mmCIF file of C-alpha atoms in Angstrom:
data_model
loop_
_atom_site.group_PDB
_atom_site.id
_atom_site.type_symbol
_atom_site.label_atom_id
_atom_site.label_comp_id
_atom_site.label_asym_id
_atom_site.label_seq_id
_atom_site.Cartn_x
_atom_site.Cartn_y
_atom_site.Cartn_z
ATOM 1 C CA UNK A 780 0.328 0.078 0.007
ATOM 2 C CA UNK A 781 3.054 2.344 0.942
ATOM 3 C CA UNK A 782 4.355 1.771 -2.624
ATOM 4 C CA UNK A 783 1.011 2.245 -4.664
ATOM 5 C CA UNK A 784 0.294 5.819 -2.583
ATOM 6 C CA UNK A 785 4.012 6.541 -3.832
ATOM 7 C CA UNK A 786 3.422 5.818 -7.461
ATOM 8 C CA UNK A 787 -0.045 7.730 -7.068
ATOM 9 C CA UNK A 788 1.686 10.937 -5.567
ATOM 10 C CA UNK A 789 4.168 10.704 -8.228
ATOM 11 C CA UNK A 790 1.813 10.430 -10.957
ATOM 12 C CA UNK A 791 0.692 13.738 -9.286
ATOM 13 C CA UNK A 792 3.572 15.564 -9.313
ATOM 14 C CA UNK A 793 4.552 14.285 -12.825
ATOM 15 C CA UNK A 794 1.271 15.885 -13.647
ATOM 16 C CA UNK A 795 2.076 19.141 -12.091
ATOM 17 C CA UNK A 796 5.352 19.414 -14.065
ATOM 18 C CA UNK A 797 4.366 17.797 -17.077
ATOM 19 C CA UNK A 798 1.685 20.814 -16.926
ATOM 20 C CA UNK A 799 3.176 23.701 -15.850
ATOM 21 C CA UNK A 800 4.349 25.278 -19.024
ATOM 22 C CA UNK A 801 0.910 25.226 -20.638
ATOM 23 C CA UNK A 802 -0.306 28.436 -18.518
ATOM 24 C CA UNK A 803 2.923 30.097 -20.041
ATOM 25 C CA UNK A 804 1.229 29.513 -23.577
ATOM 26 C CA UNK A 805 -1.926 31.897 -22.827
ATOM 27 C CA UNK A 806 0.778 34.982 -21.968
ATOM 28 C CA UNK A 807 0.487 37.858 -24.404
ATOM 29 C CA UNK A 808 2.913 40.383 -25.113
ATOM 30 C CA UNK A 809 5.605 39.573 -22.876
ATOM 31 C CA UNK A 810 9.370 38.467 -23.798
ATOM 32 C CA UNK A 811 10.121 35.065 -22.048
ATOM 33 C CA UNK A 812 12.380 36.577 -19.628
ATOM 34 C CA UNK A 813 9.559 38.189 -18.281
ATOM 35 C CA UNK A 814 6.729 35.435 -17.819
ATOM 36 C CA UNK A 815 9.724 33.394 -16.696
ATOM 37 C CA UNK A 816 10.585 35.577 -13.827
ATOM 38 C CA UNK A 817 7.244 36.239 -12.586
ATOM 39 C CA UNK A 818 5.978 32.785 -12.903
ATOM 40 C CA UNK A 819 9.120 31.707 -10.865
ATOM 41 C CA UNK A 820 9.087 34.045 -7.841
ATOM 42 C CA UNK A 821 5.626 32.338 -7.108
ATOM 43 C CA UNK A 822 7.751 29.203 -7.611
ATOM 44 C CA UNK A 823 10.778 29.812 -5.574
ATOM 45 C CA UNK A 824 9.882 32.580 -3.282
ATOM 46 C CA UNK A 825 6.261 32.602 -2.340
ATOM 47 C CA UNK A 826 4.711 29.241 -2.554
ATOM 48 C CA UNK A 827 7.702 26.879 -0.763
ATOM 49 C CA UNK A 828 7.894 28.734 2.415
ATOM 50 C CA UNK A 829 3.996 28.924 2.215
ATOM 51 C CA UNK A 830 4.018 25.236 1.873
ATOM 52 C CA UNK A 831 6.313 24.781 4.520
ATOM 53 C CA UNK A 832 4.150 27.139 7.151
ATOM 54 C CA UNK A 833 1.222 25.286 6.402
ATOM 55 C CA UNK A 834 2.628 21.663 6.885
ATOM 56 C CA UNK A 835 5.787 21.726 9.135
ATOM 57 C CA UNK A 836 5.774 23.722 12.213
ATOM 58 C CA UNK A 837 8.922 25.535 13.155
ATOM 59 C CA UNK A 838 10.174 24.970 9.736
ATOM 60 C CA UNK A 839 12.097 28.413 10.433
ATOM 61 C CA UNK A 840 13.758 26.994 13.832
ATOM 62 C CA UNK A 841 14.905 24.274 11.950
ATOM 63 C CA UNK A 842 16.430 26.512 9.078
ATOM 64 C CA UNK A 843 18.120 28.812 11.818
ATOM 65 C CA UNK A 844 19.786 25.721 13.540
ATOM 66 C CA UNK A 845 20.790 23.769 10.827
ATOM 67 C CA UNK A 846 24.947 24.274 10.159
ATOM 68 C CA UNK A 847 26.305 26.378 7.895
ATOM 69 C CA UNK A 848 28.137 23.827 5.645
ATOM 70 C CA UNK A 849 24.812 21.873 5.161
ATOM 71 C CA UNK A 850 22.939 25.576 4.072
ATOM 72 C CA UNK A 851 26.148 26.563 1.956
ATOM 73 C CA UNK A 852 25.996 22.854 -0.330
ATOM 74 C CA UNK A 853 22.071 22.764 -0.302
ATOM 75 C CA UNK A 854 21.849 26.491 -2.076
ATOM 76 C CA UNK A 855 24.871 25.769 -4.412
ATOM 77 C CA UNK A 856 22.987 22.757 -5.101
ATOM 78 C CA UNK A 857 19.909 25.107 -5.745
ATOM 79 C CA UNK A 858 22.370 27.421 -7.622
ATOM 80 C CA UNK A 859 23.407 24.872 -10.087
ATOM 81 C CA UNK A 860 19.910 23.322 -10.589
ATOM 82 C CA UNK A 861 18.909 27.016 -10.957
ATOM 83 C CA UNK A 862 20.898 26.983 -14.430
ATOM 84 C CA UNK A 863 19.114 23.783 -15.034
ATOM 85 C CA UNK A 864 15.799 24.852 -14.816
ATOM 86 C CA UNK A 865 16.650 28.122 -16.729
ATOM 87 C CA UNK A 866 17.292 26.306 -19.596
ATOM 88 C CA UNK A 867 14.580 23.748 -19.073
ATOM 89 C CA UNK A 868 12.290 26.974 -19.952
ATOM 90 C CA UNK A 869 14.679 27.592 -23.357
ATOM 91 C CA UNK A 870 15.167 23.653 -24.001
ATOM 92 C CA UNK A 871 11.214 23.724 -24.264
ATOM 93 C CA UNK A 872 11.044 26.450 -26.127
ATOM 94 C CA UNK A 873 13.545 25.645 -29.009
ATOM 95 C CA UNK A 874 12.422 21.825 -28.975
ATOM 96 C CA UNK A 875 8.414 22.071 -28.167
ATOM 97 C CA UNK A 876 6.690 20.646 -24.638
ATOM 98 C CA UNK A 877 6.924 17.160 -26.153
ATOM 99 C CA UNK A 878 10.507 16.599 -27.594
ATOM 100 C CA UNK A 879 12.586 19.055 -25.039
ATOM 101 C CA UNK A 880 10.971 17.396 -21.971
ATOM 102 C CA UNK A 881 11.527 14.133 -23.137
ATOM 103 C CA UNK A 882 14.973 14.475 -23.714
ATOM 104 C CA UNK A 883 15.619 17.081 -20.833
ATOM 105 C CA UNK A 884 14.040 14.547 -17.930
ATOM 106 C CA UNK A 885 15.603 11.966 -19.762
ATOM 107 C CA UNK A 886 19.142 13.123 -19.025
ATOM 108 C CA UNK A 887 18.046 14.501 -15.623
ATOM 109 C CA UNK A 888 16.820 11.056 -14.719
ATOM 110 C CA UNK A 889 20.037 9.393 -15.882
ATOM 111 C CA UNK A 890 22.295 11.838 -13.715
ATOM 112 C CA UNK A 891 19.909 12.110 -10.817
ATOM 113 C CA UNK A 892 19.860 8.675 -10.421
ATOM 114 C CA UNK A 893 23.938 7.414 -11.325
ATOM 115 C CA UNK A 894 25.834 10.351 -9.870
ATOM 116 C CA UNK A 895 24.871 10.069 -5.974
ATOM 117 C CA UNK A 896 26.285 6.509 -6.321
ATOM 118 C CA UNK A 897 29.101 7.619 -7.249
ATOM 119 C CA UNK A 898 29.788 10.355 -4.943
ATOM 120 C CA UNK A 899 29.128 7.535 -2.146
ATOM 121 C CA UNK A 900 32.502 5.770 -3.882
ATOM 122 C CA UNK A 901 34.225 8.329 -3.034
ATOM 123 C CA UNK A 902 32.870 9.488 0.382
ATOM 124 C CA UNK A 903 31.324 6.566 2.094
ATOM 125 C CA UNK A 904 27.941 7.352 4.028
ATOM 126 C CA UNK A 905 26.208 4.657 6.153
ATOM 127 C CA UNK A 906 23.087 3.342 4.397
ATOM 128 C CA UNK A 907 24.249 5.060 1.318
ATOM 129 C CA UNK A 908 24.313 2.729 -2.116
ATOM 130 C CA UNK A 909 27.667 3.100 -3.946
ATOM 131 C CA UNK A 910 28.277 2.573 -7.964
ATOM 132 C CA UNK A 911 30.772 -0.127 -7.025
ATOM 133 C CA UNK A 912 28.010 -1.928 -5.078
ATOM 134 C CA UNK A 913 25.583 -1.429 -7.659
ATOM 135 C CA UNK A 914 28.252 -2.814 -10.198
ATOM 136 C CA UNK A 915 28.226 -6.045 -8.199
ATOM 137 C CA UNK A 916 24.606 -6.824 -6.821
ATOM 138 C CA UNK A 917 21.404 -7.955 -8.748
ATOM 139 C CA UNK A 918 19.466 -5.125 -8.041
ATOM 140 C CA UNK A 919 22.496 -2.750 -9.033
ATOM 141 C CA UNK A 920 22.907 -4.091 -12.545
ATOM 142 C CA UNK A 921 19.095 -4.133 -13.590
ATOM 143 C CA UNK A 922 19.227 -0.256 -12.001
ATOM 144 C CA UNK A 923 22.530 0.196 -14.511
ATOM 145 C CA UNK A 924 20.385 -1.686 -17.470
ATOM 146 C CA UNK A 925 17.589 0.609 -16.924
ATOM 147 C CA UNK A 926 19.627 3.626 -16.874
ATOM 148 C CA UNK A 927 21.711 2.433 -19.797
ATOM 149 C CA UNK A 928 17.839 1.889 -21.631
ATOM 150 C CA UNK A 929 16.958 5.715 -20.735
ATOM 151 C CA UNK A 930 20.265 6.822 -22.849
ATOM 152 C CA UNK A 931 19.025 4.769 -25.875
ATOM 153 C CA UNK A 932 15.658 6.306 -25.579
ATOM 154 C CA UNK A 933 16.868 10.225 -25.487
ATOM 155 C CA UNK A 934 18.910 8.665 -28.667
ATOM 156 C CA UNK A 935 15.794 7.728 -30.101
ATOM 157 C CA UNK A 936 14.006 10.604 -29.422
ATOM 158 C CA UNK A 937 16.947 13.007 -30.378
ATOM 159 C CA UNK A 938 16.476 10.955 -34.042
ATOM 160 C CA UNK A 939 12.951 11.929 -33.925
ATOM 161 C CA UNK A 940 13.991 15.374 -33.809
ATOM 162 C CA UNK A 941 16.057 15.747 -36.260
ATOM 163 C CA UNK A 942 13.826 14.058 -38.732
ATOM 164 C CA UNK A 943 11.236 16.722 -37.559
ATOM 165 C CA UNK A 944 13.006 19.692 -38.149
ATOM 166 C CA UNK A 945 14.111 18.583 -41.258
ATOM 167 C CA UNK A 946 10.443 17.986 -42.476
ATOM 168 C CA UNK A 947 9.219 21.474 -41.317
ATOM 169 C CA UNK A 948 11.816 23.032 -42.836
ATOM 170 C CA UNK A 949 10.653 22.233 -46.247
ATOM 171 C CA UNK A 950 6.985 23.373 -45.645
ATOM 172 C CA UNK A 951 7.035 26.945 -45.123
ATOM 173 C CA UNK A 952 3.532 27.302 -43.696
ATOM 174 C CA UNK A 953 3.940 24.707 -40.632
ATOM 175 C CA UNK A 954 7.564 26.202 -40.332
ATOM 176 C CA UNK A 955 5.967 29.481 -39.526
ATOM 177 C CA UNK A 956 3.632 28.070 -36.926
ATOM 178 C CA UNK A 957 6.467 26.249 -35.271
ATOM 179 C CA UNK A 958 8.656 29.331 -35.697
ATOM 180 C CA UNK A 959 10.604 28.886 -32.463
ATOM 181 C CA UNK A 960 11.628 25.470 -33.462
ATOM 182 C CA UNK A 961 15.639 25.001 -33.404
ATOM 183 C CA UNK A 962 16.696 21.618 -33.100
ATOM 184 C CA UNK A 963 20.099 22.416 -33.074
ATOM 185 C CA UNK A 964 20.641 25.075 -30.404
ATOM 186 C CA UNK A 965 17.665 23.352 -28.501
ATOM 187 C CA UNK A 966 19.422 20.233 -28.273
ATOM 188 C CA UNK A 967 22.586 21.846 -27.024
ATOM 189 C CA UNK A 968 20.497 23.875 -24.369
ATOM 190 C CA UNK A 969 18.448 20.442 -23.126
ATOM 191 C CA UNK A 970 21.822 18.410 -22.731
ATOM 192 C CA UNK A 971 23.125 21.262 -20.237
ATOM 193 C CA UNK A 972 19.598 21.330 -18.701
ATOM 194 C CA UNK A 973 19.401 17.326 -17.981
ATOM 195 C CA UNK A 974 22.453 17.434 -16.696
ATOM 196 C CA UNK A 975 22.322 20.324 -14.064
ATOM 197 C CA UNK A 976 18.374 19.621 -13.409
ATOM 198 C CA UNK A 977 19.737 16.714 -11.540
ATOM 199 C CA UNK A 978 21.288 18.955 -8.722
ATOM 200 C CA UNK A 979 17.928 19.171 -7.252
ATOM 201 C CA UNK A 980 18.276 15.847 -5.843
ATOM 202 C CA UNK A 981 21.476 16.328 -4.822
ATOM 203 C CA UNK A 982 20.087 19.317 -2.867
ATOM 204 C CA UNK A 983 17.450 16.783 -1.356
ATOM 205 C CA UNK A 984 20.732 14.634 -0.360
ATOM 206 C CA UNK A 985 22.570 17.282 0.823
ATOM 207 C CA UNK A 986 19.736 19.036 2.969
ATOM 208 C CA UNK A 987 18.439 16.174 4.338
ATOM 209 C CA UNK A 988 19.701 16.514 7.723
ATOM 210 C CA UNK A 989 16.720 19.588 7.611
ATOM 211 C CA UNK A 990 13.810 16.618 6.240
ATOM 212 C CA UNK A 991 14.981 13.959 8.729
ATOM 213 C CA UNK A 992 14.630 16.735 12.115
ATOM 214 C CA UNK A 993 10.884 17.519 10.682
ATOM 215 C CA UNK A 994 10.809 13.629 10.145
ATOM 216 C CA UNK A 995 11.696 13.160 13.831
ATOM 217 C CA UNK A 996 9.476 15.497 15.605
ATOM 218 C CA UNK A 997 6.112 14.695 13.478
ATOM 219 C CA UNK A 998 7.010 10.249 14.336
ATOM 220 C CA UNK A 999 7.623 11.995 17.879
ATOM 221 C CA UNK A 1000 3.806 13.058 18.158
ATOM 222 C CA UNK A 1001 2.380 10.727 15.679
ATOM 223 C CA UNK A 1002 4.223 7.191 16.651
ATOM 224 C CA UNK A 1003 3.701 4.113 14.736
ATOM 225 C CA UNK A 1004 2.386 6.145 11.823
ATOM 226 C CA UNK A 1005 5.515 6.008 8.928
ATOM 227 C CA UNK A 1006 7.462 8.632 7.672
ATOM 228 C CA UNK A 1007 6.423 12.568 7.768
ATOM 229 C CA UNK A 1008 4.377 13.224 4.171
ATOM 230 C CA UNK A 1009 5.932 16.719 4.289
ATOM 231 C CA UNK A 1010 9.155 16.293 5.525
ATOM 232 C CA UNK A 1011 10.855 17.917 2.761
ATOM 233 C CA UNK A 1012 9.527 20.933 2.079
ATOM 234 C CA UNK A 1013 11.959 22.555 4.444
ATOM 235 C CA UNK A 1014 14.455 21.511 2.295
ATOM 236 C CA UNK A 1015 13.140 23.001 -1.063
ATOM 237 C CA UNK A 1016 13.221 26.280 0.544
ATOM 238 C CA UNK A 1017 16.975 26.302 0.548
ATOM 239 C CA UNK A 1018 17.512 24.713 -2.635
ATOM 240 C CA UNK A 1019 14.541 26.959 -4.473
ATOM 241 C CA UNK A 1020 16.551 30.435 -3.264
ATOM 242 C CA UNK A 1021 19.386 28.916 -4.766
ATOM 243 C CA UNK A 1022 17.649 28.408 -8.443
ATOM 244 C CA UNK A 1023 15.933 31.990 -8.027
ATOM 245 C CA UNK A 1024 19.283 33.879 -7.613
ATOM 246 C CA UNK A 1025 20.343 32.106 -10.803
ATOM 247 C CA UNK A 1026 17.048 32.372 -12.540
ATOM 248 C CA UNK A 1027 16.639 36.123 -11.457
ATOM 249 C CA UNK A 1028 19.939 37.373 -12.044
ATOM 250 C CA UNK A 1029 19.763 35.943 -16.031
ATOM 251 C CA UNK A 1030 16.442 37.376 -16.600
ATOM 252 C CA UNK A 1031 17.661 40.790 -15.635
ATOM 253 C CA UNK A 1032 20.245 40.759 -17.761
ATOM 254 C CA UNK A 1033 18.043 39.722 -20.662
ATOM 255 C CA UNK A 1034 15.131 42.293 -19.659
ATOM 256 C CA UNK A 1035 17.971 44.895 -19.644
ATOM 257 C CA UNK A 1036 19.694 43.570 -23.479
ATOM 258 C CA UNK A 1037 16.199 43.565 -24.726
ATOM 259 C CA UNK A 1038 14.729 46.574 -23.059
ATOM 260 C CA UNK A 1039 11.716 44.649 -21.982
ATOM 261 C CA UNK A 1040 11.374 45.789 -18.485
ATOM 262 C CA UNK A 1041 8.130 47.686 -19.868
ATOM 263 C CA UNK A 1042 6.842 44.331 -20.019
ATOM 264 C CA UNK A 1043 5.418 44.233 -16.138
ATOM 265 C CA UNK A 1044 3.646 47.381 -16.655
ATOM 266 C CA UNK A 1045 2.716 47.672 -20.347
ATOM 267 C CA UNK A 1046 -1.090 48.230 -20.403
ATOM 268 C CA UNK A 1047 -1.271 47.502 -24.080
ATOM 269 C CA UNK A 1048 -0.973 43.926 -22.751
ATOM 270 C CA UNK A 1049 -3.404 41.897 -20.629
ATOM 271 C CA UNK A 1050 -1.259 42.263 -17.540
ATOM 272 C CA UNK A 1051 -3.981 40.737 -14.848
ATOM 273 C CA UNK A 1052 -4.344 38.021 -17.097
ATOM 274 C CA UNK A 1053 -0.580 37.670 -17.952
ATOM 275 C CA UNK A 1054 0.007 37.918 -14.047
ATOM 276 C CA UNK A 1055 -2.143 35.521 -13.288
ATOM 277 C CA UNK A 1056 -1.477 32.865 -16.477
ATOM 278 C CA UNK A 1057 2.625 33.183 -14.647
ATOM 279 C CA UNK A 1058 1.115 32.765 -10.829
ATOM 280 C CA UNK A 1059 -0.273 29.364 -11.647
ATOM 281 C CA UNK A 1060 2.421 28.039 -13.939
ATOM 282 C CA UNK A 1061 4.874 29.075 -10.956
ATOM 283 C CA UNK A 1062 2.704 27.464 -8.721
ATOM 284 C CA UNK A 1063 1.698 24.335 -10.617
ATOM 285 C CA UNK A 1064 5.742 23.972 -10.971
ATOM 286 C CA UNK A 1065 6.165 23.792 -6.857
ATOM 287 C CA UNK A 1066 3.698 21.262 -6.915
ATOM 288 C CA UNK A 1067 5.573 18.763 -8.992
ATOM 289 C CA UNK A 1068 8.113 18.788 -6.066
ATOM 290 C CA UNK A 1069 5.410 19.369 -3.164
ATOM 291 C CA UNK A 1070 4.071 15.809 -4.164
ATOM 292 C CA UNK A 1071 7.372 14.480 -5.441
ATOM 293 C CA UNK A 1072 8.250 14.989 -1.417
ATOM 294 C CA UNK A 1073 4.991 12.678 -0.534
ATOM 295 C CA UNK A 1074 6.071 10.215 -3.171
ATOM 296 C CA UNK A 1075 9.747 10.081 -1.593
ATOM 297 C CA UNK A 1076 8.359 9.951 1.974
ATOM 298 C CA UNK A 1077 6.458 6.264 0.652
ATOM 299 C CA UNK A 1078 9.270 4.993 -1.734
ATOM 300 C CA UNK A 1079 12.581 6.499 -0.254
ATOM 301 C CA UNK A 1080 14.698 8.702 -2.093
ATOM 302 C CA UNK A 1081 17.126 6.274 -4.449
ATOM 303 C CA UNK A 1082 17.253 5.771 -8.183
ATOM 304 C CA UNK A 1083 13.356 4.387 -8.342
ATOM 305 C CA UNK A 1084 11.758 7.584 -6.614
ATOM 306 C CA UNK A 1085 13.672 10.016 -9.118
ATOM 307 C CA UNK A 1086 13.499 7.991 -12.132
ATOM 308 C CA UNK A 1087 9.336 7.488 -11.599
ATOM 309 C CA UNK A 1088 9.126 11.055 -10.795
ATOM 310 C CA UNK A 1089 10.814 11.751 -14.715
ATOM 311 C CA UNK A 1090 9.176 9.222 -16.375
ATOM 312 C CA UNK A 1091 5.697 10.433 -14.976
ATOM 313 C CA UNK A 1092 6.602 14.120 -16.310
ATOM 314 C CA UNK A 1093 7.656 12.937 -19.762
ATOM 315 C CA UNK A 1094 4.569 11.212 -20.362
ATOM 316 C CA UNK A 1095 2.326 13.652 -19.264
ATOM 317 C CA UNK A 1096 4.480 16.329 -21.499
ATOM 318 C CA UNK A 1097 4.113 14.152 -24.501
ATOM 319 C CA UNK A 1098 0.544 14.061 -23.760
ATOM 320 C CA UNK A 1099 0.397 17.799 -24.004
ATOM 321 C CA UNK A 1100 2.567 17.597 -26.944
ATOM 322 C CA UNK A 1101 0.002 16.092 -29.207
ATOM 323 C CA UNK A 1102 -2.732 17.624 -27.504
ATOM 324 C CA UNK A 1103 -0.735 21.083 -28.769
ATOM 325 C CA UNK A 1104 -0.017 19.371 -31.748
ATOM 326 C CA UNK A 1105 3.795 19.879 -31.687
ATOM 327 C CA UNK A 1106 4.132 17.069 -34.142
ATOM 328 C CA UNK A 1107 1.450 18.392 -36.594
ATOM 329 C CA UNK A 1108 2.913 18.133 -40.306
ATOM 330 C CA UNK A 1109 5.344 15.581 -39.519
ATOM 331 C CA UNK A 1110 5.392 12.004 -41.285
ATOM 332 C CA UNK A 1111 4.368 8.610 -39.812
ATOM 333 C CA UNK A 1112 8.005 7.748 -39.840
ATOM 334 C CA UNK A 1113 8.975 10.640 -37.517
ATOM 335 C CA UNK A 1114 5.942 10.378 -35.151
ATOM 336 C CA UNK A 1115 6.355 6.441 -34.826
ATOM 337 C CA UNK A 1116 10.241 7.436 -33.791
ATOM 338 C CA UNK A 1117 9.657 9.525 -31.152
ATOM 339 C CA UNK A 1118 6.297 7.379 -29.848
ATOM 340 C CA UNK A 1119 9.675 4.362 -29.714
ATOM 341 C CA UNK A 1120 11.909 6.595 -27.980
ATOM 342 C CA UNK A 1121 9.348 7.098 -25.008
ATOM 343 C CA UNK A 1122 8.162 3.780 -24.845
ATOM 344 C CA UNK A 1123 12.054 2.761 -24.247
ATOM 345 C CA UNK A 1124 12.125 5.382 -21.558
ATOM 346 C CA UNK A 1125 9.206 4.387 -20.134
ATOM 347 C CA UNK A 1126 10.888 0.843 -20.097
ATOM 348 C CA UNK A 1127 14.175 1.981 -18.667
ATOM 349 C CA UNK A 1128 11.998 3.016 -15.831
ATOM 350 C CA UNK A 1129 10.348 -0.286 -15.293
ATOM 351 C CA UNK A 1130 13.672 -1.900 -15.261
ATOM 352 C CA UNK A 1131 14.852 0.871 -12.571
ATOM 353 C CA UNK A 1132 11.699 -0.204 -10.489
ATOM 354 C CA UNK A 1133 12.389 -4.054 -10.556
ATOM 355 C CA UNK A 1134 15.989 -3.212 -9.801
ATOM 356 C CA UNK A 1135 15.138 -1.891 -6.895
ATOM 357 C CA UNK A 1136 12.451 -4.277 -5.870
ATOM 358 C CA UNK A 1137 14.475 -6.879 -5.364
ATOM 359 C CA UNK A 1138 17.355 -5.046 -3.453
#
């Protein structure tokens, strides 16, 4: 039952993440950097402490009593993840919701799953699995096989992307409808985003003592009721401060370079609607990790939780890609190729899940 609940929570989180970009498409007359940072202020500054205040009594005291090194490493991972989050938006812009999310999150799932185990080979910690251990155990080999399949799926999706670009460029009408589509630039951005986005998982690991403190306090008042569903909400605050820092600086640079500061007050645009859609996007984005924390409390913060979360996001994002007709005008061969790539990524998740189940 605990695992089933974990899967449900991860699905809800995946739905939130796979859907958050949709409200941005409703914003009119604003530059990308303007609506991205307005949504980000809700994602990274307003909603996280509100969620912690609603779920964790004394969350501010937990942060204030955490040692500087832990806060520093957690914030640093947030800074690096912020670059990943920033380039995620650009990747989706240049590749579309479907292909962009698939490649970025596929890479994120790979690095988020494998790098912590490599780290623990060099800096062993009780209760943490090392890469060497994974190489020499049946369950570890299955997890690594799943990760390899994920890479294969990403490559197949990349092939579909090149086919799409070639076919769209041949049809001027469809090319105009997909004027932001730029596969070459998009794939570079997507690779950077996929690698650095995995730093969010490292940030959760770095700030684990804060979540543990919240968990122990809750368990003391609720004996025999398992782990605290919302323990990670306190850790998110520090991680997301780092993400806000990176994104705020870059968006202000773009506002200056592109002379788009007037977006925030331009009465020629539907200002109220723009702010509401940006707030909706930002809040929806945060909900992915709100529910990730709930799923993690039921399944554990290992490769299975992270890659399951990523897989649900990929599925939802690709569903939106179909709804938004991002593959309109491409051949059946190109469409079949991207479907095959997605199927391989889903298979990789099942293999990773099986590996963890026999651990």
